[in-house]
mmCIF file of C-alpha atoms in Angstrom:
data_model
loop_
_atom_site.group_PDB
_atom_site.id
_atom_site.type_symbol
_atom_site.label_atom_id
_atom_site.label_comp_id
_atom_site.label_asym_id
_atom_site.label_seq_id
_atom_site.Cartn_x
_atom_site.Cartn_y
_atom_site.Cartn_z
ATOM 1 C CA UNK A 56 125.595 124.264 30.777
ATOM 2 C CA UNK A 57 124.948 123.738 34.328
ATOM 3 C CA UNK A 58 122.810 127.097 34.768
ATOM 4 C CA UNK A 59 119.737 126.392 36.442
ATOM 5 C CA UNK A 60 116.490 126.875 35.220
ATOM 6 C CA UNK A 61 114.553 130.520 35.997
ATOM 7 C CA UNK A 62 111.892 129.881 38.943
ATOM 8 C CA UNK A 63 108.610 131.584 37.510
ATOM 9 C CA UNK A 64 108.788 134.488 41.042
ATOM 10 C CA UNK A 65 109.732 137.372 38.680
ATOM 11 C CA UNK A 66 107.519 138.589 35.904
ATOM 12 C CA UNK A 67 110.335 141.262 35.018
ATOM 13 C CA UNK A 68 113.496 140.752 36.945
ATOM 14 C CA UNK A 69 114.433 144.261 36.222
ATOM 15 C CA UNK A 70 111.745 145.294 38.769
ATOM 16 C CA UNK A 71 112.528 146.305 42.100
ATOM 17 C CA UNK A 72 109.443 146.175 44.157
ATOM 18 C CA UNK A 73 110.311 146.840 48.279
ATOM 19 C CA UNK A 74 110.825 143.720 50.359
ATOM 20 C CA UNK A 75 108.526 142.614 52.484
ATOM 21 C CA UNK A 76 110.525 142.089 55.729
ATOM 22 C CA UNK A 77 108.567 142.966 58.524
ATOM 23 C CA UNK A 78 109.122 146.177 60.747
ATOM 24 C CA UNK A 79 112.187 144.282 62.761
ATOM 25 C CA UNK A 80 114.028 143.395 59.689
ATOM 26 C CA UNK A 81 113.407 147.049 57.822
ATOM 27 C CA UNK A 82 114.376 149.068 61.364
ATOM 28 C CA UNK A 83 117.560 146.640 61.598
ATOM 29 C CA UNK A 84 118.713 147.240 58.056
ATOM 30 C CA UNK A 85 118.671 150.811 58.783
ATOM 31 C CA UNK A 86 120.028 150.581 61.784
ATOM 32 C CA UNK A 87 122.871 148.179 60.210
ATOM 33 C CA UNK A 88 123.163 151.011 57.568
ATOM 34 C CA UNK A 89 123.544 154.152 59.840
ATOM 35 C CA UNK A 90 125.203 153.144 62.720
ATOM 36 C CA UNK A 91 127.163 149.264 61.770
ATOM 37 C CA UNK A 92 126.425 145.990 63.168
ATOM 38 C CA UNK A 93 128.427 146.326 65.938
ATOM 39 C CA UNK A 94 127.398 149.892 66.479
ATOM 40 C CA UNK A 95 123.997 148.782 66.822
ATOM 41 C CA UNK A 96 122.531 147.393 70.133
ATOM 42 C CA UNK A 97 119.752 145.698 70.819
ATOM 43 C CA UNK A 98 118.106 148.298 72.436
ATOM 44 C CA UNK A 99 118.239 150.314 69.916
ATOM 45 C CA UNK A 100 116.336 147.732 67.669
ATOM 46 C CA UNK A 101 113.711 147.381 70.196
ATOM 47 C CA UNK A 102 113.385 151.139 70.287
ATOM 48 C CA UNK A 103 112.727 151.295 66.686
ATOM 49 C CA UNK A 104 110.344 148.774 66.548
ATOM 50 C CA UNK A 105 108.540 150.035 69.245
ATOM 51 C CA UNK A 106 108.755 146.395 71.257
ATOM 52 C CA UNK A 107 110.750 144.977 74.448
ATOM 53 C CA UNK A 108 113.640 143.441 74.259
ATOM 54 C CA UNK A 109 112.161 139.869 75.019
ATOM 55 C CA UNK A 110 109.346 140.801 72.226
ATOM 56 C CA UNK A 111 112.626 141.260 69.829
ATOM 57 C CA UNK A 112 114.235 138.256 71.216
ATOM 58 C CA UNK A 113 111.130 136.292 70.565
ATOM 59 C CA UNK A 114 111.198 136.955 67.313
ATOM 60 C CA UNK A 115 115.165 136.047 66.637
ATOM 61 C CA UNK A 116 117.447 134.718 68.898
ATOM 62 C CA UNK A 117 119.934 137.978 69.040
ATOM 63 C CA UNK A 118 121.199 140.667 67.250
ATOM 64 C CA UNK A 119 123.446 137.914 65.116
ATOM 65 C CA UNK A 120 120.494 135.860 64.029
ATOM 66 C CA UNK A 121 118.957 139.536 62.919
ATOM 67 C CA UNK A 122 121.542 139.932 60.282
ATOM 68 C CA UNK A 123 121.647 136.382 59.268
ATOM 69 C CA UNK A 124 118.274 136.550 58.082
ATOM 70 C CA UNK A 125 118.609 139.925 56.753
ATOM 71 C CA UNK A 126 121.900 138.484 54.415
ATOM 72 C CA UNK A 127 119.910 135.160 53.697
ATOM 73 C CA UNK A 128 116.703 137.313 52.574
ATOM 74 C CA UNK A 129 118.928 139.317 50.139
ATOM 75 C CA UNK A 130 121.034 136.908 48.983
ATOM 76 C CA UNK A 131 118.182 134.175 47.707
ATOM 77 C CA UNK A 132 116.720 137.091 46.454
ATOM 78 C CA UNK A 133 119.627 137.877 43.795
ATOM 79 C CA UNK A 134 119.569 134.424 43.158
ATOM 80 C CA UNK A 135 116.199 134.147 42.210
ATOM 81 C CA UNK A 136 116.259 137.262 39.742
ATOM 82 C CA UNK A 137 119.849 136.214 38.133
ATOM 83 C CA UNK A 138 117.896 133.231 37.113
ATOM 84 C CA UNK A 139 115.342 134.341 35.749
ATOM 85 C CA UNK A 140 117.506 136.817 34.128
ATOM 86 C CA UNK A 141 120.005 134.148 32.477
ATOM 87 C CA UNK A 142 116.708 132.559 31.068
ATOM 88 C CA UNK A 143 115.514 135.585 29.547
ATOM 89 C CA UNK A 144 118.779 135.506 27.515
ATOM 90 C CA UNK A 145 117.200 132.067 25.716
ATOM 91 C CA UNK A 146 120.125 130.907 23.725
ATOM 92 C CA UNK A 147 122.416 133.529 23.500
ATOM 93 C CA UNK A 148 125.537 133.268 25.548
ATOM 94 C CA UNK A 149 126.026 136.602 25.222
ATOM 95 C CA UNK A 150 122.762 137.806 26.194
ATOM 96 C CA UNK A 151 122.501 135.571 28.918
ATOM 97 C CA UNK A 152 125.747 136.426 30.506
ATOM 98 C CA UNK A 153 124.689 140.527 29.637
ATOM 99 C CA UNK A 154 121.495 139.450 31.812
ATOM 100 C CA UNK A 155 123.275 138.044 34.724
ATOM 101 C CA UNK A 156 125.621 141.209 34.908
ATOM 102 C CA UNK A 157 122.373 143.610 34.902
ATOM 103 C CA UNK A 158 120.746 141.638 37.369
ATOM 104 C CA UNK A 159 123.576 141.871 39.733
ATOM 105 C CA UNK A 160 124.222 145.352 39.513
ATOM 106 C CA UNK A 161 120.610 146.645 39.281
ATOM 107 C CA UNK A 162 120.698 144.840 42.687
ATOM 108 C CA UNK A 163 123.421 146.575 43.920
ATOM 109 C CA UNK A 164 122.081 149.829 43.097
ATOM 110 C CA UNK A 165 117.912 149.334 43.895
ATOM 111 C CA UNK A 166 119.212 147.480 46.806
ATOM 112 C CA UNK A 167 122.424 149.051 48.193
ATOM 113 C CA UNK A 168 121.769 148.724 52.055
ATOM 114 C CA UNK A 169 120.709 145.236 52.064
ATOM 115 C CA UNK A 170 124.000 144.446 49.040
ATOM 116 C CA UNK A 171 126.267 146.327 51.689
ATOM 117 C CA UNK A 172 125.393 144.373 54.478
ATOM 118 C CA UNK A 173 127.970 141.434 53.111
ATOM 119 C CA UNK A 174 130.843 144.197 54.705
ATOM 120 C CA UNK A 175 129.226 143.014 58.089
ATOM 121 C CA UNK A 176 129.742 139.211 57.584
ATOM 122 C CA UNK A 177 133.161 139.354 59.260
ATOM 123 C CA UNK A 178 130.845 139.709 62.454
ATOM 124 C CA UNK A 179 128.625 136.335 62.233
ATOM 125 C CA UNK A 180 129.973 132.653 63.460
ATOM 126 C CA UNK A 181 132.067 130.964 61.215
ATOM 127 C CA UNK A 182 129.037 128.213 60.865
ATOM 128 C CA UNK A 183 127.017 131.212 59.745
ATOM 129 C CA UNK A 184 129.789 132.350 57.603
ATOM 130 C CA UNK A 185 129.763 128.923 55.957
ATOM 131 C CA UNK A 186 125.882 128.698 55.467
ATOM 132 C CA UNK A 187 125.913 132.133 53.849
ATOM 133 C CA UNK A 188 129.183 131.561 51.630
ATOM 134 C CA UNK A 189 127.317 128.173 50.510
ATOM 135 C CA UNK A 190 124.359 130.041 49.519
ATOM 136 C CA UNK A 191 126.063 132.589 47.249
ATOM 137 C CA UNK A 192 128.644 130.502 45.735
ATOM 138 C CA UNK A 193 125.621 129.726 43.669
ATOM 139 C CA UNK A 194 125.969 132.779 42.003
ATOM 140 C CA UNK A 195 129.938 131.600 41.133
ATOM 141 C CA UNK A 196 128.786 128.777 39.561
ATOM 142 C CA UNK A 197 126.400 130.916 37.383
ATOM 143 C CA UNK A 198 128.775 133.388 36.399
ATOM 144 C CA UNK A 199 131.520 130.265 35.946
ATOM 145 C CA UNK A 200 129.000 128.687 33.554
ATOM 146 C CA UNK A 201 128.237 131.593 31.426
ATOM 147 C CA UNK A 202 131.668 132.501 31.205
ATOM 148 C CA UNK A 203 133.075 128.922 30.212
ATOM 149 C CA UNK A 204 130.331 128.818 27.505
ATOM 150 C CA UNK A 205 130.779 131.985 26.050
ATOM 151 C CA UNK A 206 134.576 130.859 25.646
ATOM 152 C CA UNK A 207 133.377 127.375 24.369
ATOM 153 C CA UNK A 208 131.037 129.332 22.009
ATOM 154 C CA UNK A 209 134.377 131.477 20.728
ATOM 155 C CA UNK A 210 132.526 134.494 21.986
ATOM 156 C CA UNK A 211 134.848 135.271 24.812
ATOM 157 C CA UNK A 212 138.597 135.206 25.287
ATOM 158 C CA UNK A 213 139.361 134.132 28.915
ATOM 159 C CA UNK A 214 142.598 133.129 30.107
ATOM 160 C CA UNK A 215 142.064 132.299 33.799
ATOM 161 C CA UNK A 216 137.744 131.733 33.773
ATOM 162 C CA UNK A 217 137.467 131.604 37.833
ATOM 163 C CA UNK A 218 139.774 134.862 37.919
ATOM 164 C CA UNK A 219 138.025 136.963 35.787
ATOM 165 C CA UNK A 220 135.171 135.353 37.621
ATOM 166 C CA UNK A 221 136.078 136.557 41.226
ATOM 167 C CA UNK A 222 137.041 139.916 39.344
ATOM 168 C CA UNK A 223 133.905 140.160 37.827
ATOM 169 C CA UNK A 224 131.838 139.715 40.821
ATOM 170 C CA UNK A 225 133.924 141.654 43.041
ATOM 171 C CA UNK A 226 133.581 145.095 40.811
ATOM 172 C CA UNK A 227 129.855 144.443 40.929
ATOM 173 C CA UNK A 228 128.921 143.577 44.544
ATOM 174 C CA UNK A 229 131.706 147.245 45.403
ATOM 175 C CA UNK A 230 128.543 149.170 43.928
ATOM 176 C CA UNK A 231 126.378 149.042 46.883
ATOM 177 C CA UNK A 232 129.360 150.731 49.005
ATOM 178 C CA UNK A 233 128.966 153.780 47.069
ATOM 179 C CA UNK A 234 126.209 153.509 45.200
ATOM 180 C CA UNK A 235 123.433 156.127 46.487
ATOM 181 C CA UNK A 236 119.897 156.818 44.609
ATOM 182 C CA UNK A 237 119.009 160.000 43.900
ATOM 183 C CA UNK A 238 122.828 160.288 43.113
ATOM 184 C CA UNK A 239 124.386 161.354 40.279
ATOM 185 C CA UNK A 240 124.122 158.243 38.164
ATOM 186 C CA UNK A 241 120.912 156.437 37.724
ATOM 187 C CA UNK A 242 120.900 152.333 38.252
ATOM 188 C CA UNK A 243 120.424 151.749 34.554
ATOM 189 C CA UNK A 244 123.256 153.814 33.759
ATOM 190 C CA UNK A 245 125.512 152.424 36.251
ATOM 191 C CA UNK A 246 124.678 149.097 34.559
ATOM 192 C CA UNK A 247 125.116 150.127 31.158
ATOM 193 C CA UNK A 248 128.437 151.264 31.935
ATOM 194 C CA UNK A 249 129.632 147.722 34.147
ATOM 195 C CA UNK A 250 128.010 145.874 31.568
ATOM 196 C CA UNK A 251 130.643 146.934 28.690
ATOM 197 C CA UNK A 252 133.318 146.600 31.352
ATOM 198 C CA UNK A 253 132.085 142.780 32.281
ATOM 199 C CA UNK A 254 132.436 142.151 28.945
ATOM 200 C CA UNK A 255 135.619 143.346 28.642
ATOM 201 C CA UNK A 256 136.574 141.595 31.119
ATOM 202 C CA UNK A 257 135.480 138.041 29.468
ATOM 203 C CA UNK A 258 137.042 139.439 26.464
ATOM 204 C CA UNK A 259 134.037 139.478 24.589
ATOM 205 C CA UNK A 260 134.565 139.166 20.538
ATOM 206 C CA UNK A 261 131.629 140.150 18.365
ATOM 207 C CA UNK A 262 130.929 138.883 15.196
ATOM 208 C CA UNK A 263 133.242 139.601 12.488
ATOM 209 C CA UNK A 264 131.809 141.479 9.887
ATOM 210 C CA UNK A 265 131.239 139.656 6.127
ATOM 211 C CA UNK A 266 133.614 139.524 3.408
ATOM 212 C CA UNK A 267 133.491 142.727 1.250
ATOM 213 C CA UNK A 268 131.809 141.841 -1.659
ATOM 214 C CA UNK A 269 129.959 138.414 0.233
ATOM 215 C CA UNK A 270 126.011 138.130 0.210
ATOM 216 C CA UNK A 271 124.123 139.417 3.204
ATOM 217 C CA UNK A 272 122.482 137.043 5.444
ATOM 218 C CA UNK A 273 118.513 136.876 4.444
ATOM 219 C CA UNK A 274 116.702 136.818 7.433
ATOM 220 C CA UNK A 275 113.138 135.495 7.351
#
């Protein structure tokens, strides 16, 4: 296993405390959110705020370099917290892939606006593109990881590991699109219910029940 080990930032990774971005980033993601990245001028940021347009502009270099550090924020975030998730799971491939799953999703749910904001990428520089792609892929690799041990492990029953992978991911990071709270599903049941689908996805395979007749397992 490749996964890296949890950085000690999260004391319960299932805890969504608010970001502290500062009052440009928080009026720009709701700008971002209401009205699109394009739809969104500068302006209109500086209105928000309550600052000039130079005052803005000293802050970040334009309106691109505003949602670059909005996507960077959330992004190292989710890493963070899928980290420390996968090494709550100890041991366990299944619990530790389980973990990963939940800590994307919660994300996508306690943290829709800043999880949708990936729709707006299209919009940045390609060298930003790249950056921010290089960043994430991180999470790949996790989710690569866990899956190839779980199938090493005889757990899981993958054909195609970095399909299902893309798959997997994909399904989760859609939440945020229409994902609302105060909705009709809660987070935690929105990631009880992709959790059994990730793991149908990987093909998951629990553990055969004994022989009838065999002795039970003592457990200490």
């Amino acid at each position: 296993m490749t996964v890296e080990p949890a950085p000690p930032r999260f004391a319960n990774w299932r805890e969504f405390e608010p970001l502290q971005l500062g009052p440009i980033l928080d009026h720009a993601l709701e700008a971002f959110g209401e009205n699109g990245f394009h739809g969104t001028t500068v302006r209109d940021l500086a209105r928000r705020v309550g600052v000039t347009v130079p005052a803005l502009y000293y802050h970040h270099e334009n309106k691109e370099a505003v949602l670059v550090t909005l996507l960077d924020t959330a992004v190292r975030d989710l890493i963070e917290r899928a980290l420390a998730a996968v090494g709550d799971g100890g041991d366990d491939p299944v619990r530790r892939f389980t973990n990963f799953v939940e800590a994307i999703v919660l994300n996508s749910t306690h943290r829709a606006p800043q999880s949708a904001l990936d729709s707006e990428l299209r919009h940045v520089s390609p060298q930003n593109r790249r950056n921010y792609a290089a960043t994430r892929k991180r999470l790949e690799l996790m989710a690569l990881d866990l899956v190839d041990d779980g199938v090493e492990r005889g757990v899981f029953a993958v054909d195609d590991i970095a399909e299902s992978v893309r798959a997997l991911l994909g399904m989760c990071q859609s939440i945020a699109r229409w994902f609302r709270l105060g909705g009709p599903l809660t987070p935690d049941q929105v990631t009880a219910r992709y959790t059994v689908i990730a793991l149908r996805i990987v093909g998951y395979r629990a553990a055969p029940d004994p022989p009838s007749g065999s002795s039970p397992v003592r457990r200490n």
